[in-house]
PDB file of C-alpha atoms in Angstrom:
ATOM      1  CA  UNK A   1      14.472 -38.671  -7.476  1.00  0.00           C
ATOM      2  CA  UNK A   2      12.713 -39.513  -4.064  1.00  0.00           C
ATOM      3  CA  UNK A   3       9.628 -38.600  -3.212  1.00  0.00           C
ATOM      4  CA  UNK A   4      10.440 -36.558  -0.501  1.00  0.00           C
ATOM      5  CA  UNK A   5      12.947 -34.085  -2.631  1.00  0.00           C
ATOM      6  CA  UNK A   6       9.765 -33.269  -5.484  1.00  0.00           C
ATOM      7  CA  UNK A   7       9.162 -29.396  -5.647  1.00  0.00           C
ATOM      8  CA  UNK A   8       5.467 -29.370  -4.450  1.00  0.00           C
ATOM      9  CA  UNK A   9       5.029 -25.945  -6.711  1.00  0.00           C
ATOM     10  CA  UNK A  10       6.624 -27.810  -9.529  1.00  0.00           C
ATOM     11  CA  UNK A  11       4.220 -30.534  -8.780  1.00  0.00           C
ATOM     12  CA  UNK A  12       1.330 -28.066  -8.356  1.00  0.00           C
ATOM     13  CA  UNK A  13       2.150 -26.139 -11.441  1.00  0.00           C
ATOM     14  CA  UNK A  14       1.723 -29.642 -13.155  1.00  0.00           C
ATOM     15  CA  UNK A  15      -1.344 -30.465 -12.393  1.00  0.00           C
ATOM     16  CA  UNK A  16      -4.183 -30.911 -14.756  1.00  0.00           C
ATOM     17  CA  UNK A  17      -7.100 -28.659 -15.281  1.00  0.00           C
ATOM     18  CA  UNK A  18      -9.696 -31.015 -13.214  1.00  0.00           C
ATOM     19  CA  UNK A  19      -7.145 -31.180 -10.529  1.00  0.00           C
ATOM     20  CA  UNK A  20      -6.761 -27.917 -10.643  1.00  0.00           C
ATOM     21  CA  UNK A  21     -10.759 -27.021 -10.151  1.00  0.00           C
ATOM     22  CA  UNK A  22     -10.719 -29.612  -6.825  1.00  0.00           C
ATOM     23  CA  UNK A  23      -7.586 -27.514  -5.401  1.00  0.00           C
ATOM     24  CA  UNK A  24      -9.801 -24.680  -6.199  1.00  0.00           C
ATOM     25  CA  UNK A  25     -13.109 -26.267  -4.691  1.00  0.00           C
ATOM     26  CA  UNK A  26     -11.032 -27.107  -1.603  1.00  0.00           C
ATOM     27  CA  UNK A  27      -9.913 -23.038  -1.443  1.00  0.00           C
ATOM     28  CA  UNK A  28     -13.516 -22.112  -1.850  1.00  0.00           C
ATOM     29  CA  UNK A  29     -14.717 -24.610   0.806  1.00  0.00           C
ATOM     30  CA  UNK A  30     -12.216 -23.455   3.721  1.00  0.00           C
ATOM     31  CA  UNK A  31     -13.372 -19.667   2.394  1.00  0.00           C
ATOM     32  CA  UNK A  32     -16.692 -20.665   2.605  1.00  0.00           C
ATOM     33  CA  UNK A  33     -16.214 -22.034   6.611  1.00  0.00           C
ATOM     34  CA  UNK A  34     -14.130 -19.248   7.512  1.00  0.00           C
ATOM     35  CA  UNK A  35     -17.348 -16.615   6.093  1.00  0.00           C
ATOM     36  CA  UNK A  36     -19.490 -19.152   8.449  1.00  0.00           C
ATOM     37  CA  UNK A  37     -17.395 -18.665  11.413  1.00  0.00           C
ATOM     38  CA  UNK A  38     -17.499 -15.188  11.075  1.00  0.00           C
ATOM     39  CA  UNK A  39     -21.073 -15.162  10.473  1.00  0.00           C
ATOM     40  CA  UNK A  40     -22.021 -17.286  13.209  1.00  0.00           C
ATOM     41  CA  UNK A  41     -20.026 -14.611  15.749  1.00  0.00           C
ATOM     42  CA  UNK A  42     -21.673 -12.001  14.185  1.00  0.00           C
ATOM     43  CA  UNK A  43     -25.395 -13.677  14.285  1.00  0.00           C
ATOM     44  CA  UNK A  44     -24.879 -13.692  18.391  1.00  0.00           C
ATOM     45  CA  UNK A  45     -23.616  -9.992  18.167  1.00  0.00           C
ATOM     46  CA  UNK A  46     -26.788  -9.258  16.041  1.00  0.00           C
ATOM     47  CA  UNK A  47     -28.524  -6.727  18.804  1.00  0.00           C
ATOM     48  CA  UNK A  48     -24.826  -5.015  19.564  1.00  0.00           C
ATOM     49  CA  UNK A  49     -23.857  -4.380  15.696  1.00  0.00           C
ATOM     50  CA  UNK A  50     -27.244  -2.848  14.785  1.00  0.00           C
ATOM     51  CA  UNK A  51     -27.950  -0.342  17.207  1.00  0.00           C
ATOM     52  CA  UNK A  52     -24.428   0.687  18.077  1.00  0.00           C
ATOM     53  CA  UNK A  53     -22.342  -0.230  14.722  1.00  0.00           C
ATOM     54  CA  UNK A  54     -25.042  -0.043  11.923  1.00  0.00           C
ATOM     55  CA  UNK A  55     -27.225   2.265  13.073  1.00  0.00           C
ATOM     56  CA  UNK A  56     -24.320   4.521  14.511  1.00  0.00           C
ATOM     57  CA  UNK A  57     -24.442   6.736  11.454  1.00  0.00           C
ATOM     58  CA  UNK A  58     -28.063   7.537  11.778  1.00  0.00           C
ATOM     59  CA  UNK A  59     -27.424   9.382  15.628  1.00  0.00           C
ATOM     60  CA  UNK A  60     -26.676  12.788  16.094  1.00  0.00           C
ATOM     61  CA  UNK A  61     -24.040  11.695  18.375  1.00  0.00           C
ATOM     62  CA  UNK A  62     -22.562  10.127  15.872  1.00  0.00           C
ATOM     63  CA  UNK A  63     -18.540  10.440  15.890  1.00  0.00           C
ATOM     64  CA  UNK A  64     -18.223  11.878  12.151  1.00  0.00           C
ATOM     65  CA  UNK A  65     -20.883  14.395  13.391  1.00  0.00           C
ATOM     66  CA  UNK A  66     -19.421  15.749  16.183  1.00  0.00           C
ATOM     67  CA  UNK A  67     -16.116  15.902  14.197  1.00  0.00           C
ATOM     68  CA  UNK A  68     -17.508  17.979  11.043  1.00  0.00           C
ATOM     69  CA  UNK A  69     -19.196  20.306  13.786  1.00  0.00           C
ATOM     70  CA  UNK A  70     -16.293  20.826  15.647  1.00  0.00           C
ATOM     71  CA  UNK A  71     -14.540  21.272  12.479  1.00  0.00           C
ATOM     72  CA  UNK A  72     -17.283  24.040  11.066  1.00  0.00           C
ATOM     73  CA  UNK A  73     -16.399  26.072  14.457  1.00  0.00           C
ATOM     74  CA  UNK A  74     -13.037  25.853  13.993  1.00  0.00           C
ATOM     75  CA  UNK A  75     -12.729  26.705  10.024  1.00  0.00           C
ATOM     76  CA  UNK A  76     -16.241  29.085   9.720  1.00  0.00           C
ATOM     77  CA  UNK A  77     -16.364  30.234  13.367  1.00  0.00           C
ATOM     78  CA  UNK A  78     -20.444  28.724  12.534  1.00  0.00           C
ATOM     79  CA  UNK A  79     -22.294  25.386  12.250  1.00  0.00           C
ATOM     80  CA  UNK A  80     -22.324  25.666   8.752  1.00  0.00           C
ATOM     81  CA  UNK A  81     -21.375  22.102   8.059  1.00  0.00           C
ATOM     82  CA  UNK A  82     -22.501  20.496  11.032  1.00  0.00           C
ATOM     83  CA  UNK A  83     -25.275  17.658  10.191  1.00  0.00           C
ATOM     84  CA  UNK A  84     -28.690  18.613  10.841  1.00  0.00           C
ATOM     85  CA  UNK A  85     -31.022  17.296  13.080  1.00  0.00           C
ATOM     86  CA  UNK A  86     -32.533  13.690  11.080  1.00  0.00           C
ATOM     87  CA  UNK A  87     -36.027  12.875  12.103  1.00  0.00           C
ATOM     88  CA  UNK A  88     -36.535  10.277  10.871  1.00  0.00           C
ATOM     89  CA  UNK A  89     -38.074   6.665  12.334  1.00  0.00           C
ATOM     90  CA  UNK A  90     -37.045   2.938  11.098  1.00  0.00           C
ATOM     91  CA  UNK A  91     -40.204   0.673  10.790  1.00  0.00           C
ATOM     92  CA  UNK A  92     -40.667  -3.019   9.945  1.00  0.00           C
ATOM     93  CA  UNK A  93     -43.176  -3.139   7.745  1.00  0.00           C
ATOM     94  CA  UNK A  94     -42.554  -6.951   6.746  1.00  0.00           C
ATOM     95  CA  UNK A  95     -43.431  -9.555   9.939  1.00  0.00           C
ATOM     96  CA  UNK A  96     -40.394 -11.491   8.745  1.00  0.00           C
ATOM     97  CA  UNK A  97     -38.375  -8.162   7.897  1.00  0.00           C
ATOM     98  CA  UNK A  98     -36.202  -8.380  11.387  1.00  0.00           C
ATOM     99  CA  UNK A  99     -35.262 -11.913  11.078  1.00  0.00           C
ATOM    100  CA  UNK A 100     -33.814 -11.285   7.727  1.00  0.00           C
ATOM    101  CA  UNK A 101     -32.348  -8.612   8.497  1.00  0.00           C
ATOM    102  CA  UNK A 102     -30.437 -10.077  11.362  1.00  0.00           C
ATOM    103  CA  UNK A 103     -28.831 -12.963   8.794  1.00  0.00           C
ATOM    104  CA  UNK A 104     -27.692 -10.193   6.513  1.00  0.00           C
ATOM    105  CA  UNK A 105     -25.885  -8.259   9.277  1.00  0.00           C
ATOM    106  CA  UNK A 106     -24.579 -11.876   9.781  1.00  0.00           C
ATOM    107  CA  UNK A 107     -23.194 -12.730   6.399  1.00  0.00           C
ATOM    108  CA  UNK A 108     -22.170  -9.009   5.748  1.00  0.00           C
ATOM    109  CA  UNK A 109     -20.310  -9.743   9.468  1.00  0.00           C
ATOM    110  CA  UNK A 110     -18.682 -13.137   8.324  1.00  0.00           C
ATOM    111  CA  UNK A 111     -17.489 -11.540   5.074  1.00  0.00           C
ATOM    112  CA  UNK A 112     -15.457  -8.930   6.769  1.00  0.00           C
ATOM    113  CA  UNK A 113     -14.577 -11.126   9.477  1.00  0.00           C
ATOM    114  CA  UNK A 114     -12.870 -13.427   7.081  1.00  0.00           C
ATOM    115  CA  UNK A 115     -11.312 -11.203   4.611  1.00  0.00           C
ATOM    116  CA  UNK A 116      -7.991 -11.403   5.607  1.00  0.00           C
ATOM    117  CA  UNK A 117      -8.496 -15.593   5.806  1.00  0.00           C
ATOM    118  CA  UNK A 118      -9.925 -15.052   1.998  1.00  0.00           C
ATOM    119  CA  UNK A 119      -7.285 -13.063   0.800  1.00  0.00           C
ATOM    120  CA  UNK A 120      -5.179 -15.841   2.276  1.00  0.00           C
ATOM    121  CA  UNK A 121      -6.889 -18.516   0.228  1.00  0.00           C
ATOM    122  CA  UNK A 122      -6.784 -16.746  -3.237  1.00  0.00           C
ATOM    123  CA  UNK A 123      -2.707 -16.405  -2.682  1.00  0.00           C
ATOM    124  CA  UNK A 124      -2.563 -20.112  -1.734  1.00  0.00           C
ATOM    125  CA  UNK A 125      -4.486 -20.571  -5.758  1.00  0.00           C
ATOM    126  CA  UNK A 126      -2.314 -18.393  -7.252  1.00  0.00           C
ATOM    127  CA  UNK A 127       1.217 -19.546  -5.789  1.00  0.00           C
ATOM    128  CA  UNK A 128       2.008 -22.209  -7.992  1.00  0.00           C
ATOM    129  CA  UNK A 129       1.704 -19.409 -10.687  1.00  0.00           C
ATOM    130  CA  UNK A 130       4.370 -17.178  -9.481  1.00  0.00           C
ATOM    131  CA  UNK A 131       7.829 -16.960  -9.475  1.00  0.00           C
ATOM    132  CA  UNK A 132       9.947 -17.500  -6.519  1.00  0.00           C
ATOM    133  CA  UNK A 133      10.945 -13.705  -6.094  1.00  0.00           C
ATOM    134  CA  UNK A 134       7.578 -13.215  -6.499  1.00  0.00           C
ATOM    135  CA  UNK A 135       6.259 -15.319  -3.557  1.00  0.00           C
ATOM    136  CA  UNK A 136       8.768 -14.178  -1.293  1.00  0.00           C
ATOM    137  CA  UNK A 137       6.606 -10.791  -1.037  1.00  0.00           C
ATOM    138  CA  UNK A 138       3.712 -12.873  -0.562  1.00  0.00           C
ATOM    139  CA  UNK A 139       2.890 -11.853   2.782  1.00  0.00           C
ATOM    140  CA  UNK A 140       3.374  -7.975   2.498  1.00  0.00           C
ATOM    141  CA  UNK A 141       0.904  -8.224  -1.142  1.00  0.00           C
ATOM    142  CA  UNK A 142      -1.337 -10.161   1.492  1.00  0.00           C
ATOM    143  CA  UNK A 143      -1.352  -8.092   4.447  1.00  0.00           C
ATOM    144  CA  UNK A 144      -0.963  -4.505   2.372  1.00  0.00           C
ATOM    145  CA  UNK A 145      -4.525  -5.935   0.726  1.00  0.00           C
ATOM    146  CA  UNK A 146      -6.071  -6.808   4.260  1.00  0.00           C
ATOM    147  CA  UNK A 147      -4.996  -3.104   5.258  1.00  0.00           C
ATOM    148  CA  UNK A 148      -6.048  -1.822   2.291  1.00  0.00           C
ATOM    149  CA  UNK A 149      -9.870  -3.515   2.383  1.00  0.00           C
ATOM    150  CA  UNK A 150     -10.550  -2.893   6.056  1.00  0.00           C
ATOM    151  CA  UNK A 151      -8.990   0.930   5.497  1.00  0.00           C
ATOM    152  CA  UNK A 152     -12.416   0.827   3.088  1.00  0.00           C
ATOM    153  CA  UNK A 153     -14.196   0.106   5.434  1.00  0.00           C
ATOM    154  CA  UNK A 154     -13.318   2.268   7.884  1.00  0.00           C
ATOM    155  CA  UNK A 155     -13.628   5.032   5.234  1.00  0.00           C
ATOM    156  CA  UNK A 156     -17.068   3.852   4.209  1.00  0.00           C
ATOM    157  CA  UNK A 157     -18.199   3.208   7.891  1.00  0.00           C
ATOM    158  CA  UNK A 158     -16.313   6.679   9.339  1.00  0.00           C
ATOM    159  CA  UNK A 159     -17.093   9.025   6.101  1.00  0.00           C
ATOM    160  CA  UNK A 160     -18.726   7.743   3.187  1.00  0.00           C
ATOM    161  CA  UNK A 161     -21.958   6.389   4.968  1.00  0.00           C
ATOM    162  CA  UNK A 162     -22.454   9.467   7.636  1.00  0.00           C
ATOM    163  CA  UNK A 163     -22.463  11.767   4.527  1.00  0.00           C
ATOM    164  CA  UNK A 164     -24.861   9.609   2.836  1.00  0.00           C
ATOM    165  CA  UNK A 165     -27.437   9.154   4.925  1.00  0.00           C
ATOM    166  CA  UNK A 166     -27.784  12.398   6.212  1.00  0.00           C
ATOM    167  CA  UNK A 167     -28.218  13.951   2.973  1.00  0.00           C
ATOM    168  CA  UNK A 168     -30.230  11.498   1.607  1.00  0.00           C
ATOM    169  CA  UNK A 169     -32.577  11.635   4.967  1.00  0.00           C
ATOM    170  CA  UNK A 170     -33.132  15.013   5.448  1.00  0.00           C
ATOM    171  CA  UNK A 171     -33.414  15.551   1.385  1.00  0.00           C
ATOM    172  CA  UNK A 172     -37.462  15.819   1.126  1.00  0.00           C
ATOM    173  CA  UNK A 173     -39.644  17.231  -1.901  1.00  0.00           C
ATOM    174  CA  UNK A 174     -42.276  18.746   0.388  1.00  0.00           C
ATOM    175  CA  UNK A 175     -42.811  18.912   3.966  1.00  0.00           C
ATOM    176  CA  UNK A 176     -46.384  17.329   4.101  1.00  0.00           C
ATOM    177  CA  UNK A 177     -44.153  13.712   3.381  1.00  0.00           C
ATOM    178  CA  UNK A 178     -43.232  11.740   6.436  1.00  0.00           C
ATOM    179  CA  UNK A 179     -39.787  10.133   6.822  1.00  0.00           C
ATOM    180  CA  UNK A 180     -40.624   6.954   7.603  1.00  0.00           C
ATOM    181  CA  UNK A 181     -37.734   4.194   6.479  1.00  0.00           C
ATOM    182  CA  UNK A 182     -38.177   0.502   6.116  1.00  0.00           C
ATOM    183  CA  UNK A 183     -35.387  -1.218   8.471  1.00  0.00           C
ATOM    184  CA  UNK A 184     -34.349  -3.269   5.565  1.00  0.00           C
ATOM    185  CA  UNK A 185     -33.374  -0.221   3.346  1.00  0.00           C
ATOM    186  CA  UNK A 186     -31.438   1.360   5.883  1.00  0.00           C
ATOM    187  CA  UNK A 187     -29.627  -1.563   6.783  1.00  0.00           C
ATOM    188  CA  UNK A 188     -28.630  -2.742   3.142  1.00  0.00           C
ATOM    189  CA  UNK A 189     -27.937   0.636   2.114  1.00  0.00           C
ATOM    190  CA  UNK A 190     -25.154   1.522   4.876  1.00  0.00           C
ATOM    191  CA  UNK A 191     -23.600  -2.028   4.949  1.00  0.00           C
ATOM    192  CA  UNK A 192     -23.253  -2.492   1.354  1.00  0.00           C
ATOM    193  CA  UNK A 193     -22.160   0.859   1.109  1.00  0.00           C
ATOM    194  CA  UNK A 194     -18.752  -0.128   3.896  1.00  0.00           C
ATOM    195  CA  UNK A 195     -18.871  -3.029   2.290  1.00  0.00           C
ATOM    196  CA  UNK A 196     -18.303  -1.528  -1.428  1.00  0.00           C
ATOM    197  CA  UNK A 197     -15.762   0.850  -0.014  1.00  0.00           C
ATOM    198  CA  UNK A 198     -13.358  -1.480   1.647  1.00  0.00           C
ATOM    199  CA  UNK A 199     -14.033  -3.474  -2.074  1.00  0.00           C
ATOM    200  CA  UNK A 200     -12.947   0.185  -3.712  1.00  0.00           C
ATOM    201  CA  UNK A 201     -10.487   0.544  -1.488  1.00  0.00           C
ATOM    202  CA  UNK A 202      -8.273  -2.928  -3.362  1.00  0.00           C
ATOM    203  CA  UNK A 203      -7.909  -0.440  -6.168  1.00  0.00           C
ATOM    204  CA  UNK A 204      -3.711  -0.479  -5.779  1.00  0.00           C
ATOM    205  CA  UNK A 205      -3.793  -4.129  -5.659  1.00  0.00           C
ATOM    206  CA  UNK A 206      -6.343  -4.932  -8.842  1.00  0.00           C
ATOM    207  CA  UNK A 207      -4.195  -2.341 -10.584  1.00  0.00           C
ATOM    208  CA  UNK A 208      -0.685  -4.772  -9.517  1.00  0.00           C
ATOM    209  CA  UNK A 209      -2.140  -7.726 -11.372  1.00  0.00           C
ATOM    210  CA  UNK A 210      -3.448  -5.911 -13.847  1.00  0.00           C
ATOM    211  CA  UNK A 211      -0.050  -4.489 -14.760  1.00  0.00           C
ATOM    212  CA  UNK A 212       1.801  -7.439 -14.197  1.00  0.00           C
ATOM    213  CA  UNK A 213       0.127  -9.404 -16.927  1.00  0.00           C
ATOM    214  CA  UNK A 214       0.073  -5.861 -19.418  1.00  0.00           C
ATOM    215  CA  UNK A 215      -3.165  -4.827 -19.299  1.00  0.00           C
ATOM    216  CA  UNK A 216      -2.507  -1.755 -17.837  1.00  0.00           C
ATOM    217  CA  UNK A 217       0.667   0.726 -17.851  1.00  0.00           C
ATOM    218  CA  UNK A 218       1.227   3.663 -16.174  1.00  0.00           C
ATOM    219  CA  UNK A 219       1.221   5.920 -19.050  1.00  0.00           C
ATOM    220  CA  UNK A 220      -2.379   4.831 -19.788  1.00  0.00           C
ATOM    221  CA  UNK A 221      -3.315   5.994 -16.518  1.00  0.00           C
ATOM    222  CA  UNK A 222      -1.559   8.997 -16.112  1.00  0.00           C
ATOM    223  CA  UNK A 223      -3.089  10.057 -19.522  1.00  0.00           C
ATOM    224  CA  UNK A 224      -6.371   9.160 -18.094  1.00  0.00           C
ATOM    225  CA  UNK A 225      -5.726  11.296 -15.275  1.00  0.00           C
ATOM    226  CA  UNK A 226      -7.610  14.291 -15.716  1.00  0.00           C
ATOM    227  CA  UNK A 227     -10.637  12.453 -16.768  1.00  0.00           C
ATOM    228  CA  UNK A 228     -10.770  10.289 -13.866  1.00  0.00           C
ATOM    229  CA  UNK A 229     -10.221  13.328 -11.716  1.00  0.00           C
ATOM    230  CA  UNK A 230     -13.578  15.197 -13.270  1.00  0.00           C
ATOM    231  CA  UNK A 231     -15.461  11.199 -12.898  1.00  0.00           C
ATOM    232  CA  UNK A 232     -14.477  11.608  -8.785  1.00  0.00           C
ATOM    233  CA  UNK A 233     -15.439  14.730  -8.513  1.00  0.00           C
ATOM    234  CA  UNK A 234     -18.576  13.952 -10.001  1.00  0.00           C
ATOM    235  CA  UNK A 235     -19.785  11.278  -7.956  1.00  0.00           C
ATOM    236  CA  UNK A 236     -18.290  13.083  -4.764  1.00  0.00           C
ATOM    237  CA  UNK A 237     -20.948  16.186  -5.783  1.00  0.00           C
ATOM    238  CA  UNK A 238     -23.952  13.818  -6.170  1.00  0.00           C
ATOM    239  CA  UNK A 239     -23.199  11.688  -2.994  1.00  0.00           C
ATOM    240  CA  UNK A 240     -22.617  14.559  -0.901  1.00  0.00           C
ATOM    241  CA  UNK A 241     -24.271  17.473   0.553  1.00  0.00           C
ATOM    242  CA  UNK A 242     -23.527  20.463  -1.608  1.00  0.00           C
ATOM    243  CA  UNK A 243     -20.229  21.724   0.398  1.00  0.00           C
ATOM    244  CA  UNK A 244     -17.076  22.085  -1.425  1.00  0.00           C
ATOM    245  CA  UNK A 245     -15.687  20.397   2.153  1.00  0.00           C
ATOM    246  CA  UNK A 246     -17.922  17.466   2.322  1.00  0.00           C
ATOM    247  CA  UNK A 247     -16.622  16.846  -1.239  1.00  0.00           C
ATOM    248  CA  UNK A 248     -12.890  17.311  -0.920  1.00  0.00           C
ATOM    249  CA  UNK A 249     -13.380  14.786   2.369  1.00  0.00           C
ATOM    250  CA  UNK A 250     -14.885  12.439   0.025  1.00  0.00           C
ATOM    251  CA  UNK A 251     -12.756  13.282  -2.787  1.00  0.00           C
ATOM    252  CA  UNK A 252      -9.082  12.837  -1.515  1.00  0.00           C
ATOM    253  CA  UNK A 253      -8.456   9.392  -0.575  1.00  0.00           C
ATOM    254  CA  UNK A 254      -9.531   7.908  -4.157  1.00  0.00           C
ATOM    255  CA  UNK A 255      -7.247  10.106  -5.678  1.00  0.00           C
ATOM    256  CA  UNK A 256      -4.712   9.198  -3.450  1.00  0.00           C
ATOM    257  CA  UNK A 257      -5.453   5.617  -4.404  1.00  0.00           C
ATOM    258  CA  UNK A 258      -5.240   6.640  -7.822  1.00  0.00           C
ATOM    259  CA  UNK A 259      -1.706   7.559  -7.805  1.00  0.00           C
ATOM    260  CA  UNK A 260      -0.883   4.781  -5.798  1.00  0.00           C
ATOM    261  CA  UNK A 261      -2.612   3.024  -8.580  1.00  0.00           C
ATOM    262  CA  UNK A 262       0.098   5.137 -11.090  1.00  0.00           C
ATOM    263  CA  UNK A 263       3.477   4.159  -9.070  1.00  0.00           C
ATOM    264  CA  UNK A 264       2.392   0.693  -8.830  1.00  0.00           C
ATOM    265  CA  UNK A 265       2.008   0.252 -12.320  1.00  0.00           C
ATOM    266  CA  UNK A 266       5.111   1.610 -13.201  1.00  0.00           C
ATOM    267  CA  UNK A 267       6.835  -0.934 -10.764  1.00  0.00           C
ATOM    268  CA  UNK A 268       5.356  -3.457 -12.343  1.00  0.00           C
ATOM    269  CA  UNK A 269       4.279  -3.189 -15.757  1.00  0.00           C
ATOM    270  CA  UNK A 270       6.969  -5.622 -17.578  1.00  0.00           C
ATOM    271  CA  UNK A 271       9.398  -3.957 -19.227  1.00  0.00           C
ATOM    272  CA  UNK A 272       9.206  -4.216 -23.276  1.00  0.00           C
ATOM    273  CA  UNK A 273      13.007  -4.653 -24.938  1.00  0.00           C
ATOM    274  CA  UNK A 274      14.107  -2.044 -27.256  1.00  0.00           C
ATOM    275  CA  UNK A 275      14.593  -3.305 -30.761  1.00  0.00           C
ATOM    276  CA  UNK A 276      17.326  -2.025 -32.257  1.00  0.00           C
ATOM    277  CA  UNK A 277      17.613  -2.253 -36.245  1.00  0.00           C
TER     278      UNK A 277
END
């Protein structure tokens, strides 16, 4: 057969395992530039992303803020949800605190810059793996698990954080102790925090491959259901303010992720034959 007519997946799936750790070093590497890229752009946006992106969630003004208030007025006819006034300041208490601070907005940047390039790169690993009606929904598994991370994000960014930090910086033992927060805790804590959330927020597609190699089924999860239900609400009453609304806000899209989680595993969870005797 000529050269030209070889099936490269054939070829691919073919491959030994040290060939198939330099394709893999090869995926990392263009990962790895794409993360720079993004890094680098986000490095010369330093000053813009921390005082109007990062540190949006620590401002009265802040849009989440004005929502719940305007929300409180309309539902309780009071401000009994709107988010109190947070006196806090943000020192440096390190000489070098700043500068490090400014590469971790940067690789924390590049990271969600380059997702969607990322996501790319693990398919491109992967493909020789799957079938061909499988790859022919490549690119909607691809872009539903872009949407799906930077819809985390947003969530973290838009609700989780807000919520967060005001609770945890107006929550004080005694009113002789200042609030006085080291830049680098305030940072890490609201960027990891979007960060983790648009990570959360690839529940649906964890749960695909999980089911497509039988790890999990649907019935496991629905059976589960109730207990993962009490878990949410759980770590919805802890992270925010005590307020049945703050909780439900916090509350609804993971279960909605949940039972996206359910319908996707019964898609496709392989199907076990019947025996019959």
């Amino acid at each position: 057969m000529p050269l030209d007519q070889i099936d490269v997946d054939e070829f691919e799936n073919q491959m030994t395992f040290l060939e198939h750790l330099e394709a893999l070093r090869w995926h990392l590497i263009r990962g790895i530039i794409a993360i720079v890229l993004g890094a680098v752009f986000s490095f010369i946006n330093g000053k813009y992303i921390f005082d109007s992106i990062l540190l949006g969630s620590t401002k009265n003004d802040f849009w989440t803020y004005r929502t719940l208030c305007d929300l409180s007025h309309f539902i309780y006819d009071t401000d009994r949800i709107c988010i109190e006034v947070m006196g806090f300041k943000l020192q440096a208490l390190d000489i070098q605190e700043q500068f490090y601070q400014h590469f971790m907005i940067a690789i924390i940047g590049g990271l969600i810059i380059a997702m969607p390039y990322l996501l790319y790169e693990i398919y491109r690993f992967i493909k020789p793996a799957l079938k061909n009606s499988e790859k022919k929904y490549s690119s909607l598994v691809i872009g539903f698990s872009s949407l799906l991370f930077f819809a985390g994000v947003l969530f973290g960014y838009y609700i989780l954080s807000p919520i967060s930090v005001n609770f945890l910086a107006n929550y004080s033992l005694s009113d002789s102790i200042e609030r006085n927060f080291k830049v680098s805790s305030v940072i890490n804590f609201i960027s990891l925090l979007t960060l983790g959330a648009g990570i959360i927020f690839e529940l649906p597609i964890v749960v695909y491959f999980l089911s497509k190699i039988g790890l999990l089924t649907a019935e496991t999860m629905k059976r589960y259901r109730r207990i993962a239900i009490i878990v949410i609400l759980i770590i919805s009453a802890i992270i925010t303010p005590p307020d049945v609304m703050s909780q439900i806000i916090l509350t609804f899209p993971i279960l909605i992720l949940y039972e996206i989680g359910i319908f996707i595993a019964r898609k496709v969870s392989p199907k076990v034959p019947i025996e019959t005797p």
